[in-house]
Short mmCIF file of C-alpha atoms in Angstrom, two decimals:
data_model
loop_
_atom_site.label_atom_id
_atom_site.label_comp_id
_atom_site.label_asym_id
_atom_site.label_seq_id
_atom_site.Cartn_x
_atom_site.Cartn_y
_atom_site.Cartn_z
CA VAL A 18 0.00 0.00 0.00
CA THR A 19 2.75 2.45 0.94
CA LYS A 20 4.11 2.20 -2.61
CA ASN A 21 0.90 3.56 -4.11
CA PRO A 22 0.30 7.22 -3.15
CA HIS A 23 -2.91 7.24 -5.21
CA LEU A 24 -4.53 4.89 -2.71
CA PHE A 25 -3.80 7.30 0.13
CA GLU A 26 -5.33 10.14 -1.90
CA ARG A 27 -8.37 7.99 -2.60
CA ALA A 28 -8.64 7.07 1.08
CA ARG A 29 -8.53 10.74 2.10
CA GLU A 30 -11.41 11.57 -0.24
CA ILE A 31 -13.40 8.57 0.99
CA ALA A 32 -12.85 9.62 4.60
CA LYS A 33 -14.16 13.13 3.85
CA ILE A 34 -17.35 11.73 2.33
CA LEU A 35 -17.97 9.27 5.16
CA GLN A 36 -17.40 11.94 7.80
CA HIS A 37 -19.81 14.26 5.99
CA LEU A 38 -22.55 11.62 5.78
CA TYR A 39 -22.04 10.13 9.24
CA PRO A 40 -20.43 12.72 11.52
CA ASP A 41 -21.16 10.95 14.80
CA PRO A 42 -21.92 7.29 14.03
CA PRO A 43 -23.54 5.39 16.91
CA VAL A 44 -23.06 1.68 17.49
CA PRO A 45 -25.99 -0.01 15.68
CA LEU A 46 -26.64 -2.39 18.59
CA ASN A 47 -28.57 -1.25 21.66
CA HIS A 48 -26.63 -1.66 24.89
CA LEU A 49 -26.43 -0.23 28.39
CA ASP A 50 -22.78 -0.86 29.24
CA ASN A 51 -19.76 -2.91 28.17
CA PHE A 52 -21.36 -6.17 29.27
CA THR A 53 -24.60 -5.68 27.36
CA LEU A 54 -22.61 -4.54 24.31
CA LEU A 55 -20.66 -7.80 24.46
CA VAL A 56 -23.92 -9.76 24.69
CA ALA A 57 -25.39 -7.89 21.71
CA VAL A 58 -22.28 -8.35 19.56
CA MET A 59 -22.22 -12.08 20.34
CA LEU A 60 -25.87 -12.33 19.26
CA SER A 61 -25.26 -10.40 16.04
CA ALA A 62 -23.35 -13.08 14.13
CA GLN A 63 -25.37 -14.06 11.03
CA THR A 64 -28.23 -11.91 12.31
CA THR A 65 -29.30 -8.37 11.47
CA ASP A 66 -28.77 -5.67 14.06
CA GLY A 67 -32.48 -4.91 13.93
CA LYS A 68 -33.33 -8.45 14.98
CA VAL A 69 -30.76 -8.33 17.78
CA ASN A 70 -32.21 -5.06 19.07
CA ASP A 71 -35.67 -6.63 19.09
CA VAL A 72 -34.41 -9.57 21.16
CA THR A 73 -32.34 -7.57 23.64
CA LYS A 74 -35.32 -5.48 24.74
CA GLU A 75 -36.51 -8.41 26.83
CA LEU A 76 -33.11 -9.95 27.40
CA PHE A 77 -31.64 -6.88 29.08
CA LYS A 78 -34.67 -6.57 31.33
CA GLN A 79 -34.19 -10.11 32.60
CA CYS A 80 -30.42 -10.62 32.24
CA GLY A 81 -28.72 -7.26 32.19
CA THR A 82 -25.79 -8.32 34.39
CA PRO A 83 -23.32 -11.23 34.33
CA LYS A 84 -24.81 -12.62 37.54
CA LYS A 85 -28.35 -12.71 36.15
CA LEU A 86 -27.27 -14.13 32.80
CA ALA A 87 -25.19 -16.87 34.42
CA ALA A 88 -28.16 -17.85 36.58
CA ILE A 89 -30.75 -18.21 33.82
CA SER A 90 -31.46 -21.68 32.46
CA PHE A 91 -30.56 -22.61 28.90
CA GLU A 92 -34.23 -23.18 28.07
CA GLU A 93 -35.29 -19.77 29.41
CA LEU A 94 -32.56 -17.96 27.52
CA LEU A 95 -33.24 -19.84 24.29
CA ALA A 96 -36.90 -18.85 24.51
CA ILE A 97 -35.86 -15.18 24.57
CA VAL A 98 -33.28 -15.27 21.76
CA ARG A 99 -34.77 -18.03 19.60
CA SER A 100 -35.40 -15.69 16.63
CA VAL A 101 -31.71 -14.92 16.09
CA GLY A 102 -29.48 -17.14 13.98
CA LEU A 103 -27.66 -20.01 15.74
CA ALA A 104 -29.73 -19.34 18.86
CA PRO A 105 -28.94 -22.63 20.72
CA THR A 106 -25.17 -22.22 20.34
CA LYS A 107 -25.30 -18.55 21.24
CA SER A 108 -27.43 -19.28 24.31
CA ARG A 109 -24.92 -21.79 25.64
CA ASN A 110 -22.00 -19.46 24.96
CA LEU A 111 -23.71 -16.49 26.61
CA ILE A 112 -24.33 -18.39 29.83
CA LYS A 113 -20.76 -19.75 29.87
CA MET A 114 -19.37 -16.30 29.05
CA ALA A 115 -21.25 -14.69 31.93
CA GLN A 116 -20.05 -17.38 34.34
CA MET A 117 -16.44 -16.93 33.22
CA LEU A 118 -16.69 -13.19 33.78
CA LEU A 119 -17.81 -13.89 37.33
CA ASP A 120 -15.17 -16.56 37.97
CA ASN A 121 -12.15 -15.00 36.28
CA PHE A 122 -12.74 -11.28 35.76
CA ASP A 123 -14.66 -10.07 38.82
CA GLY A 124 -17.82 -9.77 36.73
CA LYS A 125 -16.29 -7.20 34.37
CA VAL A 126 -15.62 -7.33 30.64
CA PRO A 127 -11.84 -7.58 30.13
CA SER A 128 -10.10 -4.94 28.05
CA THR A 129 -7.43 -6.92 26.20
CA MET A 130 -7.62 -9.11 23.10
CA GLU A 131 -5.89 -11.98 24.90
CA GLU A 132 -8.48 -12.03 27.69
CA LEU A 133 -11.53 -11.42 25.52
CA VAL A 134 -10.88 -14.35 23.18
CA GLN A 135 -10.76 -16.65 26.23
CA LEU A 136 -14.50 -16.07 26.67
CA PRO A 137 -16.79 -18.70 25.13
CA GLY A 138 -18.23 -17.55 21.82
CA VAL A 139 -15.84 -14.59 21.48
CA GLY A 140 -13.52 -14.58 18.47
CA ARG A 141 -11.10 -11.93 17.29
CA LYS A 142 -13.75 -10.01 15.35
CA THR A 143 -16.09 -9.74 18.35
CA ALA A 144 -13.15 -8.88 20.58
CA SER A 145 -12.01 -6.17 18.16
CA VAL A 146 -15.47 -4.58 18.19
CA ILE A 147 -15.51 -4.55 22.00
CA LEU A 148 -12.00 -3.11 22.25
CA CYS A 149 -12.89 -0.41 19.74
CA GLN A 150 -16.40 0.57 20.78
CA ALA A 151 -16.38 -0.19 24.51
CA PHE A 152 -12.84 0.77 25.48
CA GLY A 153 -11.81 3.14 22.71
CA HIS A 154 -8.80 1.05 21.74
CA PRO A 155 -7.83 1.73 18.11
CA SER A 156 -8.84 -1.24 15.97
CA MET A 157 -10.48 -1.84 12.61
CA PRO A 158 -12.88 -4.81 12.84
CA VAL A 159 -13.81 -6.10 9.39
CA ASP A 160 -17.34 -7.36 8.74
CA THR A 161 -19.01 -8.29 5.44
CA HIS A 162 -19.87 -4.66 4.59
CA ILE A 163 -16.36 -3.38 5.26
CA HIS A 164 -14.74 -6.20 3.29
CA ARG A 165 -17.07 -5.60 0.31
CA LEU A 166 -16.48 -1.85 0.27
CA THR A 167 -12.72 -2.13 0.62
CA VAL A 168 -12.56 -4.43 -2.40
CA ARG A 169 -15.15 -2.49 -4.41
CA TRP A 170 -13.26 0.75 -3.87
CA GLY A 171 -10.05 -0.82 -5.12
CA LEU A 172 -8.26 -0.54 -1.78
CA ALA A 173 -7.67 -4.31 -1.64
CA PRO A 174 -7.79 -7.15 -4.19
CA ALA A 175 -10.92 -9.26 -4.63
CA ASN A 176 -9.28 -12.28 -3.00
CA ALA A 177 -8.11 -10.32 0.07
CA THR A 178 -8.54 -12.06 3.41
CA VAL A 179 -10.14 -10.36 6.39
CA GLN A 180 -6.69 -9.94 7.90
CA HIS A 181 -5.39 -8.34 4.70
CA VAL A 182 -8.31 -5.91 4.55
CA GLU A 183 -7.81 -4.99 8.20
CA GLY A 184 -4.15 -4.29 7.53
CA VAL A 185 -4.86 -2.18 4.45
CA LEU A 186 -7.46 -0.03 6.18
CA SER A 187 -5.26 0.39 9.24
CA GLU A 188 -2.50 1.69 7.00
CA LEU A 189 -4.63 3.96 4.80
CA PHE A 190 -6.66 5.67 7.51
CA SER A 191 -5.46 7.61 10.54
CA ARG A 192 -5.36 5.57 13.75
CA ASP A 193 -7.56 8.04 15.62
CA THR A 194 -10.36 7.58 13.05
CA TRP A 195 -10.54 3.78 13.09
CA GLY A 196 -13.43 3.55 15.57
CA ALA A 197 -15.63 5.97 13.66
CA MET A 198 -14.48 4.67 10.26
CA HIS A 199 -15.54 1.14 11.20
CA LEU A 200 -19.09 2.33 11.87
CA GLN A 201 -19.20 4.80 8.98
CA MET A 202 -18.33 2.09 6.47
CA ILE A 203 -21.02 -0.20 7.90
CA TYR A 204 -23.68 2.49 7.55
CA PHE A 205 -22.47 3.42 4.06
CA GLY A 206 -22.50 -0.22 2.98
CA ARG A 207 -26.07 -0.62 4.14
CA GLU A 208 -27.34 2.62 2.70
CA TRP A 209 -25.39 3.33 -0.48
CA CYS A 210 -23.13 0.42 -1.38
CA GLN A 211 -25.30 -2.66 -0.97
CA ALA A 212 -24.18 -6.09 -2.10
CA ARG A 213 -26.92 -6.56 -4.69
CA ARG A 214 -28.46 -4.31 -7.32
CA HIS A 215 -25.75 -1.74 -6.75
CA GLU A 216 -25.54 1.07 -9.33
CA ALA A 217 -22.06 2.55 -9.16
CA SER A 218 -23.19 5.74 -10.94
CA ASP A 219 -25.64 6.49 -8.10
CA CYS A 220 -23.08 5.97 -5.32
CA PRO A 221 -21.22 8.98 -3.87
CA ILE A 222 -18.00 6.98 -3.79
CA CYS A 223 -18.24 4.27 -6.45
CA SER A 224 -19.33 6.81 -9.08
CA TRP A 225 -15.74 8.02 -9.31
CA VAL A 226 -13.67 5.27 -7.72
CA CYS A 227 -15.02 2.43 -9.89
CA SER A 228 -14.63 4.43 -13.11
CA LYS A 229 -10.94 4.89 -12.39
CA GLN A 230 -10.51 1.19 -11.65
CA LYS A 231 -12.01 -0.05 -14.92
CA GLY A 232 -9.26 1.48 -16.98
CA LYS A 233 -11.49 3.78 -18.97
CA LYS A 234 -9.91 6.58 -20.91
CA ASN A 235 -10.09 10.19 -19.81
CA THR A 236 -10.79 9.41 -16.14
CA ASP A 237 -7.97 11.47 -14.69
CA SER A 238 -10.28 14.46 -14.36
CA LEU A 239 -12.87 12.47 -12.43
CA ARG A 240 -13.17 13.80 -8.92
CA PRO A 241 -15.53 13.04 -6.05
CA HIS A 242 -18.83 14.87 -5.94
CA SER A 243 -18.83 17.98 -3.79
CA LEU A 244 -20.16 17.46 -0.28
CA GLU A 245 -23.02 19.79 -1.13
CA ALA A 246 -23.94 17.65 -4.13
CA ILE A 247 -23.73 14.47 -2.05
CA SER A 248 -26.15 15.96 0.49
CA LYS A 249 -28.74 16.25 -2.29
CA MET A 250 -28.35 12.67 -3.53
CA SER A 251 -30.99 10.07 -2.69
CA SER A 252 -29.83 6.75 -1.32
CA PRO A 253 -31.23 3.49 -2.76
CA LYS A 254 -34.13 1.60 -1.24
CA LYS A 255 -33.29 -0.50 1.83
CA ALA A 256 -32.32 -4.07 1.00
CA SER A 257 -34.19 -5.36 4.06
CA LYS A 258 -36.62 -3.97 6.62
CA LYS A 259 -34.31 -5.14 9.42
CA ILE A 260 -31.31 -3.20 8.11
CA ILE A 261 -30.73 -0.13 10.27
CA LEU A 262 -29.84 3.08 8.44
CA TYR A 263 -28.01 6.00 10.05
CA SER A 264 -31.04 8.30 10.44
CA GLU A 265 -33.12 5.43 11.80
CA ARG A 266 -30.42 4.53 14.29
CA LEU A 267 -30.20 8.06 15.67
CA LYS A 268 -33.95 8.05 16.29
CA ALA A 269 -34.02 4.52 17.72
CA LEU A 270 -31.10 5.25 20.02
CA ALA A 271 -32.90 8.22 21.53
CA GLU A 272 -35.98 6.06 22.12
CA PHE A 273 -33.88 3.28 23.68
CA GLU A 274 -32.16 5.68 26.04
CA ASP A 275 -35.52 7.14 27.09
CA ALA A 276 -36.83 3.65 27.86
CA PHE A 277 -33.78 2.17 29.63
CA VAL A 278 -31.58 4.99 30.82
CA ASN A 279 -33.81 7.93 31.70
#
């Protein structure tokens, strides 16, 4: 990457657009503290954030602490989270995770990668999200949206592994922006750069990035749309009702905080 200055220029323009569209990106998953964020992230594998937020409304009322979650029976927990993907496995892991927090970590979510991945059901991706969003540790977790966008924008090859994409993004973008960038790319992937039926010409980023990649003539003058022009663009229709867009998340977060916090 360091040998290609054009990628750094492209990354700078992409960062400007993402910051303009999503200036203060909230975590898409409802949570009350580090523990409930960990629970929500563990539930989110192969499940939409919208479905997880539906499930955690009841879950956090009944099992909002490690002690309460460790004490619930498998059958009771499964009944609450049954609608999420891989519910039986996740239920077992959640109970074991809560018990390990009590036994080994004084009931608190640990703040290092080495300790987090010891917890049942917690892999490096989940641990990276927790380190980034709960503790503010610089990291760049890569999910399906982020991987797709990185490849589509020509920042990494099509056959890039998750580890390769993480390394590329960590090199191209400033360390102090990784936490926000992670969320901004997720929202952008859901709203503008969806996996299917994607029209590059209608995308604030792909409309100029993809044209340069395809080797077309006379593309040197292609520049990103102005931020003012981007503000007037209309994003595509949602791919699924359960996908949470940025504007929807801001509204839902306020409602969640009114219900649980205030």
